[in-house]
CSV table of C-alpha atoms in Angstrom, one decimal:
chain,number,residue,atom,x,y,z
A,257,UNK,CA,25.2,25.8,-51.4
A,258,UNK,CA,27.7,28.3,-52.0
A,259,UNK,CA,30.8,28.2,-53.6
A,260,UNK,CA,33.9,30.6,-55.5
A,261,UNK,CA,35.3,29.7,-59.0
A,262,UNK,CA,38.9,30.7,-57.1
A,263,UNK,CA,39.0,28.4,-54.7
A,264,UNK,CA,42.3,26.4,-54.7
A,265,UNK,CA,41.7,24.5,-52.1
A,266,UNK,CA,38.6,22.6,-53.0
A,267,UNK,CA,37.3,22.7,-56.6
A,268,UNK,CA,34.0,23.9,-54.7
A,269,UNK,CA,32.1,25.1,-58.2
A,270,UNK,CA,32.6,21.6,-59.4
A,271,UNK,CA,31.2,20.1,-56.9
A,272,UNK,CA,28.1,22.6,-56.3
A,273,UNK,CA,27.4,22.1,-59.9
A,274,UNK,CA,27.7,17.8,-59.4
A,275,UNK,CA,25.2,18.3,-56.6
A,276,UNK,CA,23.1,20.8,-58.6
A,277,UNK,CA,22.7,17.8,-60.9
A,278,UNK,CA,22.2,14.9,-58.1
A,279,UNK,CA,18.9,17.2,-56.4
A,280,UNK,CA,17.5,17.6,-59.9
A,281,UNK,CA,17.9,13.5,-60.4
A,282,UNK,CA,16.1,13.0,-57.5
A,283,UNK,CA,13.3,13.8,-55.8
A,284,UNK,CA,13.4,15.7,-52.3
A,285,UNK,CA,11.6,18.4,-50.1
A,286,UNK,CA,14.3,20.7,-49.6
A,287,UNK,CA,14.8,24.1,-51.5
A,288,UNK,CA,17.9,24.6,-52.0
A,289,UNK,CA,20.0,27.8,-53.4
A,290,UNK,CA,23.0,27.3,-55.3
A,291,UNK,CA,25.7,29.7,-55.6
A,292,UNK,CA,28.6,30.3,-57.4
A,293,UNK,CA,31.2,33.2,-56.8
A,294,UNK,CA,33.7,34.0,-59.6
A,295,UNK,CA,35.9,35.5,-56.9
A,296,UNK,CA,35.9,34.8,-53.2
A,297,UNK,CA,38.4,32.3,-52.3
A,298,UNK,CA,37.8,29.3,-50.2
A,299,UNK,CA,36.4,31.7,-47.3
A,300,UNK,CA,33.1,32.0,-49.0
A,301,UNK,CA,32.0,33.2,-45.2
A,302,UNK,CA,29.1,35.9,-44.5
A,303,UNK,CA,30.9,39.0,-43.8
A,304,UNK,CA,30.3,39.0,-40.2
A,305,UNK,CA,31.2,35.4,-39.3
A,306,UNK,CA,34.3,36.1,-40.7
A,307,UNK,CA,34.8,39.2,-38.7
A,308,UNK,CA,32.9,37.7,-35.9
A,309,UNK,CA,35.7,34.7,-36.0
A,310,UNK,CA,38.8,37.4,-36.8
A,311,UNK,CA,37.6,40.4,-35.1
A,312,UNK,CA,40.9,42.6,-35.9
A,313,UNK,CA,42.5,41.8,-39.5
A,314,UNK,CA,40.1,39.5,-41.2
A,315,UNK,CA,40.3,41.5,-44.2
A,316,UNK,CA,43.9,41.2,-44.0
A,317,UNK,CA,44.1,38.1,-43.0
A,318,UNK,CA,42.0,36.6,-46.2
A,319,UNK,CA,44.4,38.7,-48.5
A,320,UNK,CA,47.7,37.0,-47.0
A,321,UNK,CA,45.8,33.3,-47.3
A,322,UNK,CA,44.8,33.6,-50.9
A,323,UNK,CA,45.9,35.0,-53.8
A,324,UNK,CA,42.7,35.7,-55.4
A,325,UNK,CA,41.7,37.8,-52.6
A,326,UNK,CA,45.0,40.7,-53.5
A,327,UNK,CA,44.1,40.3,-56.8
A,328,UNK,CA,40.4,40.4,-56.6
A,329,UNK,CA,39.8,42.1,-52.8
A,330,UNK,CA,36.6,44.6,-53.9
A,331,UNK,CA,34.8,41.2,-55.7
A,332,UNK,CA,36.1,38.5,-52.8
A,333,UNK,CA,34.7,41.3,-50.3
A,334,UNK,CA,31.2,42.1,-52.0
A,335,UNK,CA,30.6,38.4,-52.5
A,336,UNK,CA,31.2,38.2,-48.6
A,337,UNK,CA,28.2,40.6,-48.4
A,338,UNK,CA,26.0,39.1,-50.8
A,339,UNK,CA,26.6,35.9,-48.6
A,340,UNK,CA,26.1,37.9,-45.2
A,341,UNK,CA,22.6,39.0,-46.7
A,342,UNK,CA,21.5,35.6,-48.2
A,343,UNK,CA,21.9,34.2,-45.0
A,344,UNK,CA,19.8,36.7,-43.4
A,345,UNK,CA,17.5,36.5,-45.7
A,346,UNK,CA,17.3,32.9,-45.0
A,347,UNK,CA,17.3,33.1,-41.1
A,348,UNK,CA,14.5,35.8,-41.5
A,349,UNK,CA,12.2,33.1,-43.7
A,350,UNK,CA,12.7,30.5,-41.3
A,351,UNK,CA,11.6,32.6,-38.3
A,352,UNK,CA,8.9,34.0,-40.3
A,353,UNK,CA,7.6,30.3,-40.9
A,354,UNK,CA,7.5,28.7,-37.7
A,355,UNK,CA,4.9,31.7,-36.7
């Protein structure tokens, strides 16, 4: 679960951290991750799907949307890339254990 302390349009940290809570109340199977951005607005995408989804201007694009992302752009974008490489990381695992 991943999430940015500066996003205004859901009060996403909150809600990771509720849920954070729940999976330790009760028992499951699942591993989880849970991750909290200080900075990276409500587009907590991996790099790529964002530029996959904007090919021309997403950088641009998440600057004129948020706030935090002109004030913050070098912390919004490397937590973009952080993202981009968990999820790879994560794809990888799973192929690696249904081998």
């Amino acid at each position: 679960m991943i999430g940015a302390e500066d996003d205004v349009l859901w009060d996403t940290a909150k809600y990771i951290r509720r849920m954070k809570q729940r999976m330790k109340e009760h028992p499951h199977t699942c591993r989880l991750e849970f991750v909290i951005y200080e900075h990276g607005t409500h587009f907590v995408f991996p790099d790529s799907m964002l530029k996959t989804m904007l090919p021309v201007g997403s950088g641009l694009f998440v600057k004129l949307a948020f706030q935090a992302a002109r004030k913050y752009p070098e912390e919004c974008r490397r937590a973009r890339l952080d993202i981009d490489q968990r999820v790879r990381n994560a794809v990888a695992e799973w192929k690696s254990a249904e081998k």
